[in-house]
PDB file of C-alpha atoms and ligand atoms in Angstrom:
ATOM      1  CA  MET A   4       0.347   0.035  -0.126  1.00 62.00           C
ATOM      2  CA  LEU A   5       1.366   3.708  -0.686  1.00 64.00           C
ATOM      3  CA  GLU A   6       2.116   5.642   2.015  1.00 64.00           C
ATOM      4  CA  PRO A   7       0.250   9.045   1.819  1.00 66.00           C
ATOM      5  CA  THR A   8       2.395  11.922   1.035  1.00 73.00           C
ATOM      6  CA  ALA A   9       3.571  13.800   4.682  1.00 92.00           C
ATOM      7  CA  LEU A  10       2.411  17.755   4.003  1.00 97.00           C
ATOM      8  CA  PRO A  11       4.624  19.925   5.312  1.00 97.00           C
ATOM      9  CA  ASP A  12       2.988  22.390   8.008  1.00 98.00           C
ATOM     10  CA  ILE A  13       2.582  26.148   7.884  1.00 98.00           C
ATOM     11  CA  GLN A  14       6.428  27.834   8.181  1.00 98.00           C
ATOM     12  CA  THR A  15       7.599  30.226   6.026  1.00 98.00           C
ATOM     13  CA  GLU A  16       6.475  33.240   4.201  1.00 98.00           C
ATOM     14  CA  ALA A  17       6.301  30.835   0.438  1.00 98.00           C
ATOM     15  CA  ASP A  18       3.835  28.716   2.453  1.00 98.00           C
ATOM     16  CA  ILE A  19       1.700  32.034   3.445  1.00 98.00           C
ATOM     17  CA  ARG A  20       1.683  33.119   0.034  1.00 98.00           C
ATOM     18  CA  LEU A  21       0.615  29.381  -1.066  1.00 98.00           C
ATOM     19  CA  LEU A  22      -1.922  29.658   1.599  1.00 98.00           C
ATOM     20  CA  VAL A  23      -3.479  33.098   0.488  1.00 98.00           C
ATOM     21  CA  ASP A  24      -2.768  32.582  -3.244  1.00 98.00           C
ATOM     22  CA  THR A  25      -4.802  29.023  -3.174  1.00 98.00           C
ATOM     23  CA  PHE A  26      -7.339  30.050  -0.764  1.00 98.00           C
ATOM     24  CA  TYR A  27      -8.195  33.337  -3.228  1.00 98.00           C
ATOM     25  CA  GLU A  28      -8.218  30.956  -6.394  1.00 98.00           C
ATOM     26  CA  LYS A  29     -11.234  28.693  -4.510  1.00 98.00           C
ATOM     27  CA  VAL A  30     -12.981  32.212  -3.589  1.00 98.00           C
ATOM     28  CA  ASN A  31     -12.806  33.506  -7.294  1.00 98.00           C
ATOM     29  CA  ALA A  32     -14.527  30.010  -8.453  1.00 98.00           C
ATOM     30  CA  ASP A  33     -17.140  30.205  -5.535  1.00 98.00           C
ATOM     31  CA  GLU A  34     -20.576  31.229  -6.566  1.00 98.00           C
ATOM     32  CA  LEU A  35     -21.692  32.501  -3.401  1.00 98.00           C
ATOM     33  CA  LEU A  36     -18.077  34.483  -2.611  1.00 98.00           C
ATOM     34  CA  SER A  37     -16.930  35.631  -6.128  1.00 98.00           C
ATOM     35  CA  PRO A  38     -19.526  38.021  -6.490  1.00 98.00           C
ATOM     36  CA  ILE A  39     -19.031  39.820  -2.922  1.00 98.00           C
ATOM     37  CA  PHE A  40     -15.411  40.374  -4.186  1.00 98.00           C
ATOM     38  CA  ASN A  41     -15.483  40.994  -7.641  1.00 98.00           C
ATOM     39  CA  THR A  42     -18.743  42.599  -8.239  1.00 98.00           C
ATOM     40  CA  VAL A  43     -19.680  44.404  -4.634  1.00 98.00           C
ATOM     41  CA  ALA A  44     -16.298  45.432  -3.544  1.00 98.00           C
ATOM     42  CA  GLN A  45     -14.557  45.200  -6.670  1.00 98.00           C
ATOM     43  CA  VAL A  46     -11.149  43.973  -5.300  1.00 98.00           C
ATOM     44  CA  HIS A  47      -8.004  44.974  -6.339  1.00 98.00           C
ATOM     45  CA  TRP A  48      -6.495  41.864  -6.282  1.00 98.00           C
ATOM     46  CA  GLU A  49      -2.832  43.309  -6.918  1.00 98.00           C
ATOM     47  CA  ALA A  50      -3.183  45.402  -3.544  1.00 97.00           C
ATOM     48  CA  HIS A  51      -5.252  42.722  -1.694  1.00 97.00           C
ATOM     49  CA  LEU A  52      -3.151  39.651  -2.012  1.00 98.00           C
ATOM     50  CA  PRO A  53       0.029  41.387  -0.588  1.00 98.00           C
ATOM     51  CA  THR A  54      -2.250  42.723   2.214  1.00 98.00           C
ATOM     52  CA  MET A  55      -3.426  39.686   2.996  1.00 98.00           C
ATOM     53  CA  TYR A  56      -0.003  37.833   3.069  1.00 98.00           C
ATOM     54  CA  ASP A  57       0.752  40.211   5.408  1.00 98.00           C
ATOM     55  CA  PHE A  58      -2.149  39.476   7.556  1.00 98.00           C
ATOM     56  CA  TRP A  59      -1.642  35.702   7.715  1.00 98.00           C
ATOM     57  CA  SER A  60       2.055  36.154   8.100  1.00 98.00           C
ATOM     58  CA  SER A  61       1.446  38.439  11.135  1.00 98.00           C
ATOM     59  CA  VAL A  62      -1.420  36.019  12.738  1.00 98.00           C
ATOM     60  CA  LEU A  63       0.837  32.660  11.978  1.00 98.00           C
ATOM     61  CA  LEU A  64       4.559  33.864  11.943  1.00 98.00           C
ATOM     62  CA  GLY A  65       4.562  36.304  14.545  1.00 96.00           C
ATOM     63  CA  THR A  66       5.492  39.143  12.058  1.00 96.00           C
ATOM     64  CA  THR A  67       4.033  42.654  12.507  1.00 94.00           C
ATOM     65  CA  ARG A  68       3.612  43.832   8.936  1.00 96.00           C
ATOM     66  CA  TYR A  69      -0.023  43.936   8.975  1.00 98.00           C
ATOM     67  CA  GLN A  70      -1.284  47.253  10.901  1.00 96.00           C
ATOM     68  CA  GLY A  71      -4.632  47.379   9.851  1.00 97.00           C
ATOM     69  CA  ARG A  72      -8.485  47.188  11.073  1.00 96.00           C
ATOM     70  CA  PRO A  73      -9.787  44.463   9.045  1.00 97.00           C
ATOM     71  CA  PHE A  74     -13.333  44.474  10.569  1.00 97.00           C
ATOM     72  CA  PRO A  75     -14.633  47.992   9.157  1.00 96.00           C
ATOM     73  CA  LYS A  76     -13.758  46.892   5.577  1.00 96.00           C
ATOM     74  CA  HIS A  77     -16.528  43.905   5.906  1.00 97.00           C
ATOM     75  CA  LEU A  78     -19.146  46.105   8.036  1.00 95.00           C
ATOM     76  CA  GLY A  79     -20.716  47.327   4.771  1.00 94.00           C
ATOM     77  CA  LEU A  80     -20.479  44.318   2.641  1.00 98.00           C
ATOM     78  CA  PRO A  81     -23.957  42.161   1.858  1.00 97.00           C
ATOM     79  CA  VAL A  82     -22.807  39.212   3.981  1.00 98.00           C
ATOM     80  CA  ALA A  83     -24.266  36.898   6.668  1.00 97.00           C
ATOM     81  CA  LEU A  84     -23.455  33.581   8.295  1.00 97.00           C
ATOM     82  CA  PRO A  85     -23.809  31.397   4.610  1.00 98.00           C
ATOM     83  CA  HIS A  86     -21.186  33.510   3.290  1.00 98.00           C
ATOM     84  CA  PHE A  87     -18.853  33.099   6.663  1.00 98.00           C
ATOM     85  CA  GLU A  88     -19.419  29.264   6.485  1.00 98.00           C
ATOM     86  CA  ARG A  89     -18.360  29.297   3.237  1.00 98.00           C
ATOM     87  CA  TRP A  90     -15.375  31.555   3.527  1.00 98.00           C
ATOM     88  CA  LEU A  91     -14.474  29.042   6.748  1.00 98.00           C
ATOM     89  CA  ALA A  92     -15.007  26.004   4.553  1.00 98.00           C
ATOM     90  CA  LEU A  93     -12.904  27.071   1.679  1.00 98.00           C
ATOM     91  CA  PHE A  94      -9.988  28.436   4.063  1.00 99.00           C
ATOM     92  CA  THR A  95     -10.233  25.211   5.894  1.00 98.00           C
ATOM     93  CA  SER A  96     -10.015  22.594   2.984  1.00 98.00           C
ATOM     94  CA  THR A  97      -6.821  25.052   1.622  1.00 98.00           C
ATOM     95  CA  VAL A  98      -5.027  24.530   4.814  1.00 98.00           C
ATOM     96  CA  ARG A  99      -5.990  20.699   5.298  1.00 98.00           C
ATOM     97  CA  GLU A 100      -5.078  19.823   1.273  1.00 98.00           C
ATOM     98  CA  ASN A 101      -1.448  22.028   1.756  1.00 98.00           C
ATOM     99  CA  PHE A 102      -0.335  21.543   5.295  1.00 98.00           C
ATOM    100  CA  ALA A 103      -0.071  19.326   8.197  1.00 98.00           C
ATOM    101  CA  GLY A 104       0.814  20.404  11.509  1.00 98.00           C
ATOM    102  CA  ALA A 105       0.287  22.663  14.655  1.00 98.00           C
ATOM    103  CA  LYS A 106       0.557  25.809  12.716  1.00 98.00           C
ATOM    104  CA  ALA A 107      -2.240  24.220  10.228  1.00 98.00           C
ATOM    105  CA  ASP A 108      -4.303  23.754  13.096  1.00 98.00           C
ATOM    106  CA  GLU A 109      -3.663  27.151  14.371  1.00 98.00           C
ATOM    107  CA  ALA A 110      -4.627  28.895  11.126  1.00 98.00           C
ATOM    108  CA  CYS A 111      -8.037  27.084  10.915  1.00 98.00           C
ATOM    109  CA  TYR A 112      -8.765  27.775  14.768  1.00 98.00           C
ATOM    110  CA  LYS A 113      -7.874  31.370  14.021  1.00 98.00           C
ATOM    111  CA  ALA A 114      -9.781  31.613  11.238  1.00 98.00           C
ATOM    112  CA  GLY A 115     -12.509  30.042  13.094  1.00 98.00           C
ATOM    113  CA  ASN A 116     -12.347  32.747  15.640  1.00 98.00           C
ATOM    114  CA  ILE A 117     -12.167  35.657  13.438  1.00 98.00           C
ATOM    115  CA  ALA A 118     -15.012  34.400  11.137  1.00 98.00           C
ATOM    116  CA  ARG A 119     -17.320  33.882  13.944  1.00 98.00           C
ATOM    117  CA  MET A 120     -16.417  37.459  15.323  1.00 98.00           C
ATOM    118  CA  PHE A 121     -17.078  39.019  12.288  1.00 98.00           C
ATOM    119  CA  GLU A 122     -20.156  37.087  11.744  1.00 97.00           C
ATOM    120  CA  PHE A 123     -21.423  38.568  15.360  1.00 95.00           C
ATOM    121  CA  ARG A 124     -20.367  42.050  15.120  1.00 96.00           C
ATOM    122  CA  ILE A 125     -22.143  42.274  11.456  1.00 96.00           C
ATOM    123  CA  ARG A 126     -25.446  40.817  13.056  1.00 94.00           C
ATOM    124  CA  GLN A 127     -24.930  43.192  16.346  1.00 93.00           C
ATOM    125  CA  ALA A 128     -24.158  46.600  14.280  1.00 93.00           C
ATOM    126  CA  ARG A 129     -27.616  45.611  12.056  1.00 91.00           C
ATOM    127  CA  ASN A 130     -30.218  44.908  14.751  1.00 87.00           C
ATOM    128  CA  PRO A 131     -28.217  46.059  18.155  1.00 80.00           C
ATOM    129  CA  LEU A 132     -31.172  44.845  20.172  1.00 82.00           C
ATOM    130  CA  SER A 133     -30.794  40.918  18.924  1.00 73.00           C
ATOM    131  CA  ILE A 134     -28.052  40.611  21.828  1.00 68.00           C
ATOM    132  CA  LEU A 135     -30.997  41.416  24.272  1.00 70.00           C
TER     133      LEU A 135
HETATM  134  C1  HEM B 230     -18.044  36.419   4.253  1.00 61.08           C
HETATM  135  C2  HEM B 230     -16.678  36.395   4.476  1.00 61.08           C
HETATM  136  C3  HEM B 230     -15.644  37.265   3.826  1.00 61.08           C
HETATM  137  C4  HEM B 230     -15.847  38.187   2.824  1.00 61.08           C
HETATM  138  C5  HEM B 230     -17.136  38.254   1.576  1.00 61.08           C
HETATM  139  C6  HEM B 230     -14.885  39.179   2.484  1.00 61.08           C
HETATM  140  C7  HEM B 230     -14.696  40.225   1.700  1.00 61.08           C
HETATM  141  C8  HEM B 230     -13.208  40.932   1.955  1.00 61.08           C
HETATM  142  C9  HEM B 230     -13.481  42.168   1.222  1.00 61.08           C
HETATM  143  C10 HEM B 230     -14.156  42.516   0.017  1.00 61.08           C
HETATM  144  C11 HEM B 230     -12.020  42.977   1.381  1.00 61.08           C
HETATM  145  C12 HEM B 230     -11.734  44.263   1.025  1.00 61.08           C
HETATM  146  C13 HEM B 230     -10.666  44.193   0.036  1.00 61.08           C
HETATM  147  C14 HEM B 230     -10.452  45.636  -0.470  1.00 61.08           C
HETATM  148  O1  HEM B 230      -9.593  46.370   0.693  1.00 61.08           O
HETATM  149  O2  HEM B 230     -10.597  45.437  -1.445  1.00 61.08           O
HETATM  150  C15 HEM B 230     -11.741  42.151   2.873  1.00 61.08           C
HETATM  151  C16 HEM B 230     -10.622  42.734   3.409  1.00 61.08           C
HETATM  152  C17 HEM B 230      -9.981  41.901   4.232  1.00 61.08           C
HETATM  153  N1  HEM B 230     -10.633  40.537   4.985  1.00 61.08           N
HETATM  154 FE1  HEM B 230     -12.342  39.667   4.517  1.00 61.08          FE
HETATM  155  N2  HEM B 230     -13.963  39.042   3.795  1.00 61.08           N
HETATM  156  C18 HEM B 230     -14.522  37.913   4.548  1.00 61.08           C
HETATM  157  C19 HEM B 230     -13.886  37.319   5.900  1.00 61.08           C
HETATM  158  C20 HEM B 230     -12.663  37.447   6.417  1.00 61.08           C
HETATM  159  C21 HEM B 230     -12.206  36.683   7.812  1.00 61.08           C
HETATM  160  C22 HEM B 230     -13.028  35.914   8.126  1.00 61.08           C
HETATM  161  C23 HEM B 230     -11.071  37.301   7.609  1.00 61.08           C
HETATM  162  C24 HEM B 230      -9.837  36.888   8.967  1.00 61.08           C
HETATM  163  C25 HEM B 230      -9.745  35.221   9.022  1.00 61.08           C
HETATM  164  C26 HEM B 230     -10.920  38.260   6.618  1.00 61.08           C
HETATM  165  C27 HEM B 230      -9.762  39.055   6.418  1.00 61.08           C
HETATM  166  C28 HEM B 230      -9.408  40.147   5.895  1.00 61.08           C
HETATM  167  C29 HEM B 230      -8.216  41.329   6.009  1.00 61.08           C
HETATM  168  C30 HEM B 230      -7.214  41.207   6.920  1.00 61.08           C
HETATM  169  C31 HEM B 230      -8.802  42.174   5.183  1.00 61.08           C
HETATM  170  C32 HEM B 230      -7.962  43.160   4.583  1.00 61.08           C
HETATM  171  C33 HEM B 230      -8.082  44.427   5.389  1.00 61.08           C
HETATM  172  C34 HEM B 230      -7.266  45.754   4.966  1.00 61.08           C
HETATM  173  O3  HEM B 230      -7.181  46.135   3.874  1.00 61.08           O
HETATM  174  O4  HEM B 230      -6.628  45.993   5.982  1.00 61.08           O
HETATM  175  N3  HEM B 230     -11.638  38.438   5.941  1.00 61.08           N
HETATM  176  N4  HEM B 230     -12.260  40.930   3.065  1.00 61.08           N
END
């Protein structure tokens, strides 16, 4: 029987770029998320991808290149729970298809926490009484 090929963990900037590039390829092929990025927000990918390399490098490798505040950029988007569930499913599958190890687990865990937090804060901003 063939042994499955061992996947590397997320360790280098090249790994971060692979993660981000592969994830946004999936996003751009996704019928739910692609219109949000490409039609609604009209994302300038040449600028967005390097921002996302910086973000994930800061989150996972401890560099401090990302200095932004991501939540406000999401507040006005027409997104709700299904979009965040899809976003997380694509992110998690990207990680699991390319990496394995403690950092890969951490990437999925942190992405899930941030996605749930964004979804909650958007819902709360739209209907502040919902928390009562
Ligand atoms: C429904 C799910 C999501 C959608 C549709 C979405 C969409 C977007 C869009 C349209 C932008 C703006 C790009 C631009 O500046 O042109 C953006 C920026 C960004 N997003 Fe998301 N996003 C989602 C979830 C997330 C999650 C869960 C995270 C973190 C784990 C995240 C992290 C970021 C970051 C760091 C930026 C860059 C903000 C900046 O310019 O400083 N996004 N996103």
